[in-house]
PDB file of C-alpha atoms and ligand atoms in Angstrom:
ATOM      1  CA  MET A   1      11.099   8.890   2.178  1.00 86.00           C
ATOM      2  CA  GLY A   2      12.743  12.214   2.876  1.00 88.00           C
ATOM      3  CA  VAL A   3       9.864  14.251   1.460  1.00 94.00           C
ATOM      4  CA  PRO A   4       7.675  16.069   3.992  1.00 95.00           C
ATOM      5  CA  SER A   5       4.211  14.596   3.441  1.00 95.00           C
ATOM      6  CA  ALA A   6       0.824  14.754   5.087  1.00 96.00           C
ATOM      7  CA  PHE A   7      -0.793  11.339   5.494  1.00 95.00           C
ATOM      8  CA  LEU A   8      -4.501  10.608   5.483  1.00 97.00           C
ATOM      9  CA  ARG A   9      -5.434   7.131   6.661  1.00 97.00           C
ATOM     10  CA  LEU A  10      -8.916   5.901   5.713  1.00 97.00           C
ATOM     11  CA  SER A  11     -10.510   3.143   7.777  1.00 97.00           C
ATOM     12  CA  GLY A  12     -12.007   0.020   6.209  1.00 98.00           C
ATOM     13  CA  CYS A  13     -10.456  -2.719   4.084  1.00 98.00           C
ATOM     14  CA  ASN A  14     -11.636  -5.540   1.836  1.00 98.00           C
ATOM     15  CA  LEU A  15      -8.691  -7.741   2.888  1.00 98.00           C
ATOM     16  CA  ARG A  16      -7.525  -9.109   6.230  1.00 98.00           C
ATOM     17  CA  CYS A  17      -3.774  -9.657   6.080  1.00 98.00           C
ATOM     18  CA  SER A  18      -2.370 -11.876   8.807  1.00 97.00           C
ATOM     19  CA  PHE A  19       0.399  -9.337   9.427  1.00 96.00           C
ATOM     20  CA  CYS A  20      -1.720  -6.172   9.113  1.00 97.00           C
ATOM     21  CA  ASP A  21      -0.014  -3.421  11.130  1.00 93.00           C
ATOM     22  CA  THR A  22      -3.121  -1.222  11.131  1.00 95.00           C
ATOM     23  CA  PRO A  23      -5.809  -3.626  12.426  1.00 97.00           C
ATOM     24  CA  TYR A  24      -7.811  -0.584  13.517  1.00 97.00           C
ATOM     25  CA  THR A  25      -8.544  -0.071   9.787  1.00 97.00           C
ATOM     26  CA  SER A  26      -9.170  -3.714   8.870  1.00 98.00           C
ATOM     27  CA  TRP A  27      -9.788  -6.415  11.483  1.00 98.00           C
ATOM     28  CA  HIS A  28     -11.352  -3.972  13.948  1.00 97.00           C
ATOM     29  CA  PRO A  29     -12.131  -0.852  11.916  1.00 97.00           C
ATOM     30  CA  GLU A  30     -12.581   2.363  13.832  1.00 97.00           C
ATOM     31  CA  GLY A  31     -12.422   6.087  13.201  1.00 94.00           C
ATOM     32  CA  ASP A  32     -14.532   9.193  12.923  1.00 94.00           C
ATOM     33  CA  GLU A  33     -16.709  10.273  10.028  1.00 95.00           C
ATOM     34  CA  ILE A  34     -15.259  13.577   8.865  1.00 96.00           C
ATOM     35  CA  ALA A  35     -16.681  15.817   6.148  1.00 97.00           C
ATOM     36  CA  LEU A  36     -14.684  16.066   2.954  1.00 96.00           C
ATOM     37  CA  ASP A  37     -14.035  19.798   3.228  1.00 96.00           C
ATOM     38  CA  VAL A  38     -12.749  19.358   6.787  1.00 97.00           C
ATOM     39  CA  ILE A  39     -10.339  16.624   5.672  1.00 97.00           C
ATOM     40  CA  VAL A  40      -9.089  18.723   2.776  1.00 96.00           C
ATOM     41  CA  GLY A  41      -8.660  21.742   5.053  1.00 95.00           C
ATOM     42  CA  ARG A  42      -6.680  19.800   7.649  1.00 96.00           C
ATOM     43  CA  LEU A  43      -4.387  18.350   5.008  1.00 95.00           C
ATOM     44  CA  HIS A  44      -3.844  21.747   3.430  1.00 89.00           C
ATOM     45  CA  ASP A  45      -3.052  23.264   6.847  1.00 93.00           C
ATOM     46  CA  TYR A  46       0.080  21.107   7.124  1.00 95.00           C
ATOM     47  CA  GLY A  47       1.576  23.388   4.480  1.00 96.00           C
ATOM     48  CA  VAL A  48       3.298  20.602   2.565  1.00 97.00           C
ATOM     49  CA  ASP A  49       2.985  19.815  -1.124  1.00 97.00           C
ATOM     50  CA  HIS A  50       2.875  16.045  -0.819  1.00 98.00           C
ATOM     51  CA  VAL A  51      -0.212  14.244   0.397  1.00 98.00           C
ATOM     52  CA  VAL A  52      -0.390  10.454   0.780  1.00 98.00           C
ATOM     53  CA  VAL A  53      -3.780   8.788   1.084  1.00 98.00           C
ATOM     54  CA  THR A  54      -3.546   5.349   2.653  1.00 97.00           C
ATOM     55  CA  GLY A  55      -5.681   2.860   4.566  1.00 96.00           C
ATOM     56  CA  GLY A  56      -7.132   0.359   5.052  1.00 97.00           C
ATOM     57  CA  GLU A  57      -8.069   0.317   1.410  1.00 98.00           C
ATOM     58  CA  PRO A  58      -8.592   3.982   0.508  1.00 98.00           C
ATOM     59  CA  LEU A  59     -10.142   3.210  -2.885  1.00 98.00           C
ATOM     60  CA  LEU A  60     -13.236   1.533  -1.420  1.00 98.00           C
ATOM     61  CA  PRO A  61     -15.339   4.654  -0.659  1.00 96.00           C
ATOM     62  CA  PRO A  62     -16.578   6.375  -3.858  1.00 96.00           C
ATOM     63  CA  GLU A  63     -15.935   9.749  -2.198  1.00 96.00           C
ATOM     64  CA  ILE A  64     -12.222   9.167  -2.828  1.00 97.00           C
ATOM     65  CA  VAL A  65     -12.764  10.597  -6.322  1.00 98.00           C
ATOM     66  CA  LEU A  66     -14.059  13.930  -5.002  1.00 97.00           C
ATOM     67  CA  LEU A  67     -11.340  14.025  -2.370  1.00 97.00           C
ATOM     68  CA  THR A  68      -8.521  13.505  -4.863  1.00 97.00           C
ATOM     69  CA  GLU A  69     -10.020  16.004  -7.292  1.00 97.00           C
ATOM     70  CA  GLU A  70     -10.085  18.650  -4.599  1.00 97.00           C
ATOM     71  CA  LEU A  71      -6.536  17.907  -3.412  1.00 97.00           C
ATOM     72  CA  LYS A  72      -5.265  18.125  -6.971  1.00 97.00           C
ATOM     73  CA  ARG A  73      -7.171  21.376  -7.487  1.00 96.00           C
ATOM     74  CA  LEU A  74      -5.241  22.778  -4.521  1.00 95.00           C
ATOM     75  CA  GLY A  75      -1.996  21.785  -6.216  1.00 96.00           C
ATOM     76  CA  HIS A  76      -0.869  18.860  -4.076  1.00 97.00           C
ATOM     77  CA  TYR A  77       1.357  16.037  -5.301  1.00 98.00           C
ATOM     78  CA  LEU A  78      -0.872  13.090  -4.557  1.00 98.00           C
ATOM     79  CA  THR A  79       0.068   9.488  -3.802  1.00 98.00           C
ATOM     80  CA  ILE A  80      -2.450   6.716  -3.184  1.00 98.00           C
ATOM     81  CA  GLU A  81      -1.422   3.560  -1.330  1.00 98.00           C
ATOM     82  CA  THR A  82      -3.544   0.559  -2.286  1.00 98.00           C
ATOM     83  CA  ALA A  83      -3.430  -3.238  -2.242  1.00 98.00           C
ATOM     84  CA  GLY A  84      -4.374  -3.237  -5.928  1.00 98.00           C
ATOM     85  CA  THR A  85      -7.794  -4.878  -5.768  1.00 98.00           C
ATOM     86  CA  VAL A  86      -9.801  -1.780  -6.747  1.00 98.00           C
ATOM     87  CA  PHE A  87      -9.494   0.602  -9.704  1.00 98.00           C
ATOM     88  CA  ARG A  88     -10.936   4.086  -9.744  1.00 98.00           C
ATOM     89  CA  ASP A  89     -10.605   6.771 -12.366  1.00 97.00           C
ATOM     90  CA  LEU A  90      -9.161   9.621 -10.312  1.00 96.00           C
ATOM     91  CA  PRO A  91      -6.408  12.235 -10.532  1.00 97.00           C
ATOM     92  CA  VAL A  92      -3.266  10.983  -8.825  1.00 98.00           C
ATOM     93  CA  ASP A  93       0.459  11.495  -9.335  1.00 98.00           C
ATOM     94  CA  LEU A  94       1.639   8.128  -8.024  1.00 98.00           C
ATOM     95  CA  VAL A  95      -0.143   4.886  -7.211  1.00 98.00           C
ATOM     96  CA  SER A  96       1.824   2.850  -4.689  1.00 98.00           C
ATOM     97  CA  LEU A  97       0.494  -0.672  -5.058  1.00 98.00           C
ATOM     98  CA  SER A  98       1.162  -3.342  -2.469  1.00 98.00           C
ATOM     99  CA  PRO A  99      -0.206  -6.604  -3.884  1.00 98.00           C
ATOM    100  CA  LYS A 100      -0.632  -9.182  -1.193  1.00 98.00           C
ATOM    101  CA  LEU A 101       1.313 -12.449  -1.464  1.00 97.00           C
ATOM    102  CA  ALA A 102       0.406 -15.833   0.019  1.00 98.00           C
ATOM    103  CA  ASN A 103       2.263 -14.831   3.179  1.00 97.00           C
ATOM    104  CA  SER A 104      -0.606 -12.430   3.952  1.00 98.00           C
ATOM    105  CA  VAL A 105      -3.353 -15.079   4.144  1.00 98.00           C
ATOM    106  CA  PRO A 106      -5.026 -15.291   7.572  1.00 98.00           C
ATOM    107  CA  TRP A 107      -5.091 -19.085   7.650  1.00 98.00           C
ATOM    108  CA  GLY A 108      -7.749 -20.666   9.850  1.00 98.00           C
ATOM    109  CA  THR A 109      -9.801 -17.488  10.304  1.00 98.00           C
ATOM    110  CA  ALA A 110     -13.264 -16.604   9.022  1.00 97.00           C
ATOM    111  CA  TRP A 111     -11.549 -14.315   6.472  1.00 98.00           C
ATOM    112  CA  GLU A 112      -9.255 -16.903   4.901  1.00 98.00           C
ATOM    113  CA  GLN A 113     -11.502 -17.638   1.909  1.00 98.00           C
ATOM    114  CA  ARG A 114     -12.495 -14.011   1.170  1.00 98.00           C
ATOM    115  CA  HIS A 115      -8.928 -12.815   1.493  1.00 98.00           C
ATOM    116  CA  GLN A 116      -7.675 -15.527  -0.860  1.00 98.00           C
ATOM    117  CA  THR A 117     -10.242 -14.842  -3.566  1.00 97.00           C
ATOM    118  CA  ARG A 118      -9.851 -11.052  -3.401  1.00 98.00           C
ATOM    119  CA  ARG A 119      -6.139 -10.438  -3.022  1.00 98.00           C
ATOM    120  CA  HIS A 120      -5.012 -10.993  -6.658  1.00 98.00           C
ATOM    121  CA  ARG A 121      -6.841  -8.950  -9.314  1.00 98.00           C
ATOM    122  CA  PRO A 122      -4.689  -8.945 -12.475  1.00 98.00           C
ATOM    123  CA  GLU A 123      -7.242  -6.946 -14.479  1.00 98.00           C
ATOM    124  CA  VAL A 124      -7.103  -4.177 -11.853  1.00 98.00           C
ATOM    125  CA  ILE A 125      -3.302  -4.172 -11.877  1.00 98.00           C
ATOM    126  CA  ARG A 126      -3.213  -3.910 -15.680  1.00 98.00           C
ATOM    127  CA  ARG A 127      -5.615  -0.988 -15.594  1.00 98.00           C
ATOM    128  CA  TRP A 128      -3.472   0.887 -13.080  1.00 98.00           C
ATOM    129  CA  LEU A 129      -0.325   0.148 -15.055  1.00 98.00           C
ATOM    130  CA  SER A 130      -1.858   1.523 -18.222  1.00 97.00           C
ATOM    131  CA  GLU A 131      -3.423   4.622 -16.686  1.00 97.00           C
ATOM    132  CA  ALA A 132      -1.140   5.894 -13.899  1.00 98.00           C
ATOM    133  CA  GLU A 133       2.432   6.174 -12.707  1.00 98.00           C
ATOM    134  CA  CYS A 134       2.856   3.158 -10.417  1.00 98.00           C
ATOM    135  CA  GLN A 135       5.247   1.559  -7.990  1.00 98.00           C
ATOM    136  CA  PHE A 136       4.886  -1.936  -6.537  1.00 98.00           C
ATOM    137  CA  LYS A 137       5.826  -2.723  -2.954  1.00 98.00           C
ATOM    138  CA  PHE A 138       5.950  -6.392  -1.988  1.00 98.00           C
ATOM    139  CA  VAL A 139       5.930  -7.308   1.692  1.00 98.00           C
ATOM    140  CA  VAL A 140       8.493 -10.088   2.079  1.00 98.00           C
ATOM    141  CA  ASP A 141       8.716 -12.288   5.142  1.00 97.00           C
ATOM    142  CA  VAL A 142      11.150 -15.099   4.274  1.00 97.00           C
ATOM    143  CA  PRO A 143      13.505 -15.734   1.309  1.00 97.00           C
ATOM    144  CA  GLU A 144      11.037 -18.292  -0.073  1.00 97.00           C
ATOM    145  CA  ASP A 145       8.611 -15.404  -0.794  1.00 98.00           C
ATOM    146  CA  LEU A 146      10.944 -14.101  -3.507  1.00 98.00           C
ATOM    147  CA  ALA A 147       9.882 -16.798  -5.981  1.00 98.00           C
ATOM    148  CA  GLU A 148       6.306 -15.567  -5.713  1.00 98.00           C
ATOM    149  CA  VAL A 149       7.410 -11.974  -6.347  1.00 98.00           C
ATOM    150  CA  GLU A 150       9.323 -13.147  -9.433  1.00 98.00           C
ATOM    151  CA  ALA A 151       6.238 -14.965 -10.714  1.00 98.00           C
ATOM    152  CA  TYR A 152       4.119 -11.886 -10.071  1.00 98.00           C
ATOM    153  CA  VAL A 153       6.504  -9.589 -11.941  1.00 97.00           C
ATOM    154  CA  ALA A 154       6.642 -12.078 -14.840  1.00 97.00           C
ATOM    155  CA  GLU A 155       2.839 -11.961 -15.069  1.00 98.00           C
ATOM    156  CA  PHE A 156       3.016  -8.252 -15.966  1.00 98.00           C
ATOM    157  CA  PRO A 157       5.653  -7.709 -18.671  1.00 96.00           C
ATOM    158  CA  GLU A 158       4.821  -3.999 -18.734  1.00 95.00           C
ATOM    159  CA  LEU A 159       6.077  -3.688 -15.143  1.00 96.00           C
ATOM    160  CA  ARG A 160       9.588  -2.168 -15.119  1.00 96.00           C
ATOM    161  CA  SER A 161      12.193  -3.424 -12.655  1.00 96.00           C
ATOM    162  CA  ASP A 162      12.682   0.099 -11.283  1.00 96.00           C
ATOM    163  CA  GLN A 163       9.023   0.045 -10.206  1.00 98.00           C
ATOM    164  CA  VAL A 164       9.504  -2.997  -7.963  1.00 98.00           C
ATOM    165  CA  TYR A 165      10.284  -2.579  -4.257  1.00 98.00           C
ATOM    166  CA  LEU A 166      10.849  -5.224  -1.600  1.00 98.00           C
ATOM    167  CA  MET A 167       9.838  -4.322   1.929  1.00 97.00           C
ATOM    168  CA  PRO A 168      10.583  -6.438   5.009  1.00 97.00           C
ATOM    169  CA  GLN A 169       7.593  -7.699   6.967  1.00 96.00           C
ATOM    170  CA  GLY A 170       7.713  -6.780  10.640  1.00 95.00           C
ATOM    171  CA  THR A 171       7.025  -4.133  13.242  1.00 94.00           C
ATOM    172  CA  GLU A 172      10.232  -4.399  15.312  1.00 95.00           C
ATOM    173  CA  CYS A 173      13.500  -2.733  14.339  1.00 95.00           C
ATOM    174  CA  ASP A 174      15.680  -5.798  15.026  1.00 94.00           C
ATOM    175  CA  VAL A 175      13.453  -8.026  12.887  1.00 95.00           C
ATOM    176  CA  LEU A 176      13.361  -5.495  10.055  1.00 96.00           C
ATOM    177  CA  ARG A 177      17.137  -5.002  10.049  1.00 95.00           C
ATOM    178  CA  GLY A 178      17.702  -8.764   9.969  1.00 95.00           C
ATOM    179  CA  LYS A 179      15.457  -9.134   6.922  1.00 96.00           C
ATOM    180  CA  LEU A 180      16.925  -6.104   5.163  1.00 95.00           C
ATOM    181  CA  ALA A 181      20.328  -7.772   5.237  1.00 93.00           C
ATOM    182  CA  TRP A 182      19.258 -10.429   2.702  1.00 96.00           C
ATOM    183  CA  LEU A 183      16.564  -8.344   0.983  1.00 97.00           C
ATOM    184  CA  VAL A 184      19.128  -5.804  -0.238  1.00 97.00           C
ATOM    185  CA  GLU A 185      21.149  -8.542  -1.908  1.00 97.00           C
ATOM    186  CA  ALA A 186      18.045 -10.168  -3.396  1.00 97.00           C
ATOM    187  CA  ALA A 187      16.823  -6.863  -4.811  1.00 98.00           C
ATOM    188  CA  THR A 188      20.225  -5.870  -6.199  1.00 97.00           C
ATOM    189  CA  LEU A 189      20.543  -9.189  -8.022  1.00 97.00           C
ATOM    190  CA  ARG A 190      17.210  -8.620  -9.756  1.00 97.00           C
ATOM    191  CA  GLY A 191      17.466  -4.890 -10.461  1.00 97.00           C
ATOM    192  CA  TRP A 192      14.723  -4.101  -7.945  1.00 98.00           C
ATOM    193  CA  GLN A 193      14.606  -1.564  -5.111  1.00 97.00           C
ATOM    194  CA  VAL A 194      14.308  -1.937  -1.342  1.00 97.00           C
ATOM    195  CA  SER A 195      11.959  -0.024   0.907  1.00 95.00           C
ATOM    196  CA  PRO A 196      12.882   0.033   4.594  1.00 94.00           C
ATOM    197  CA  ARG A 197      10.175   0.833   7.123  1.00 94.00           C
ATOM    198  CA  LEU A 198      11.621   4.183   8.191  1.00 92.00           C
ATOM    199  CA  HIS A 199       8.627   5.164  10.312  1.00 90.00           C
ATOM    200  CA  ILE A 200       9.186   2.093  12.502  1.00 93.00           C
ATOM    201  CA  GLU A 201      12.877   2.948  12.885  1.00 91.00           C
ATOM    202  CA  LEU A 202      12.027   6.533  13.849  1.00 92.00           C
ATOM    203  CA  PHE A 203       8.879   6.156  15.920  1.00 92.00           C
ATOM    204  CA  GLY A 204       8.315   2.456  16.591  1.00 92.00           C
ATOM    205  CA  ASN A 205       5.039   0.795  15.664  1.00 92.00           C
ATOM    206  CA  THR A 206       2.892   3.645  16.912  1.00 91.00           C
ATOM    207  CA  ARG A 207      -0.315   5.157  15.615  1.00 89.00           C
ATOM    208  CA  GLY A 208      -0.173   8.538  13.926  1.00 84.00           C
ATOM    209  CA  THR A 209       3.315   7.993  12.485  1.00 82.00           C
TER     210      THR A 209
HETATM  211  S1  LIG B   1      -4.508  -4.575   2.738  1.00 67.25           S
HETATM  212 FE1  LIG B   1      -3.357  -3.262   4.167  1.00 67.25          FE
HETATM  213  S2  LIG B   1      -4.893  -2.420   5.595  1.00 67.25           S
HETATM  214 FE2  LIG B   1      -5.851  -4.156   4.498  1.00 67.25          FE
HETATM  215  S3  LIG B   1      -5.539  -5.905   5.880  1.00 67.25           S
HETATM  216 FE3  LIG B   1      -3.822  -5.896   4.405  1.00 67.25          FE
HETATM  217  S4  LIG B   1      -2.172  -4.724   5.422  1.00 67.25           S
HETATM  218 FE4  LIG B   1      -4.104  -4.287   6.537  1.00 67.25          FE
END
């Protein structure tokens, strides 16, 4: 937050979170096929150092390696946002992992089983932790979710408390503010951080923001 950044959102995801706020990249994927050099050119034209590649799950297409190599060659500070189910050996400055908790499961849908079996990949998480600078962002819905975050953090002793962020689940400002009220206290008690959803506060839940 507070750093001018160009965002690239890739369509397609191997999960189907119940609360997904970009269903046009997961439940109902859409988008145009754009050549790599065109993507790189458009990002570079923003004239900002920081580029964030997000999704969907941006690590699914193998071309992500070429894309990141080219962006790094141009001197960008590169962040990848991922759910942490895929590892790729690529040049990146920060990996922002958002492991999906039980509150993400799309109960009663055709994706319930696949989502459940795919969402937790400890071997992938360990690989990222050992090979890149990482931060972990947990989407929290209710106070009861905090026990699951604690268990998750305990599973990875190499994970530092300053790498852990709690983010409220929601797409409406009132809902997010209500959850932030107790999330801030919960995070402070545990030495973790809080990540508000600033883009929702500024622009609402709109595409392209
Ligand atoms: S991992 Fe992200 S993009 Fe994929 S379904 Fe979950 S919230 Fe949506």
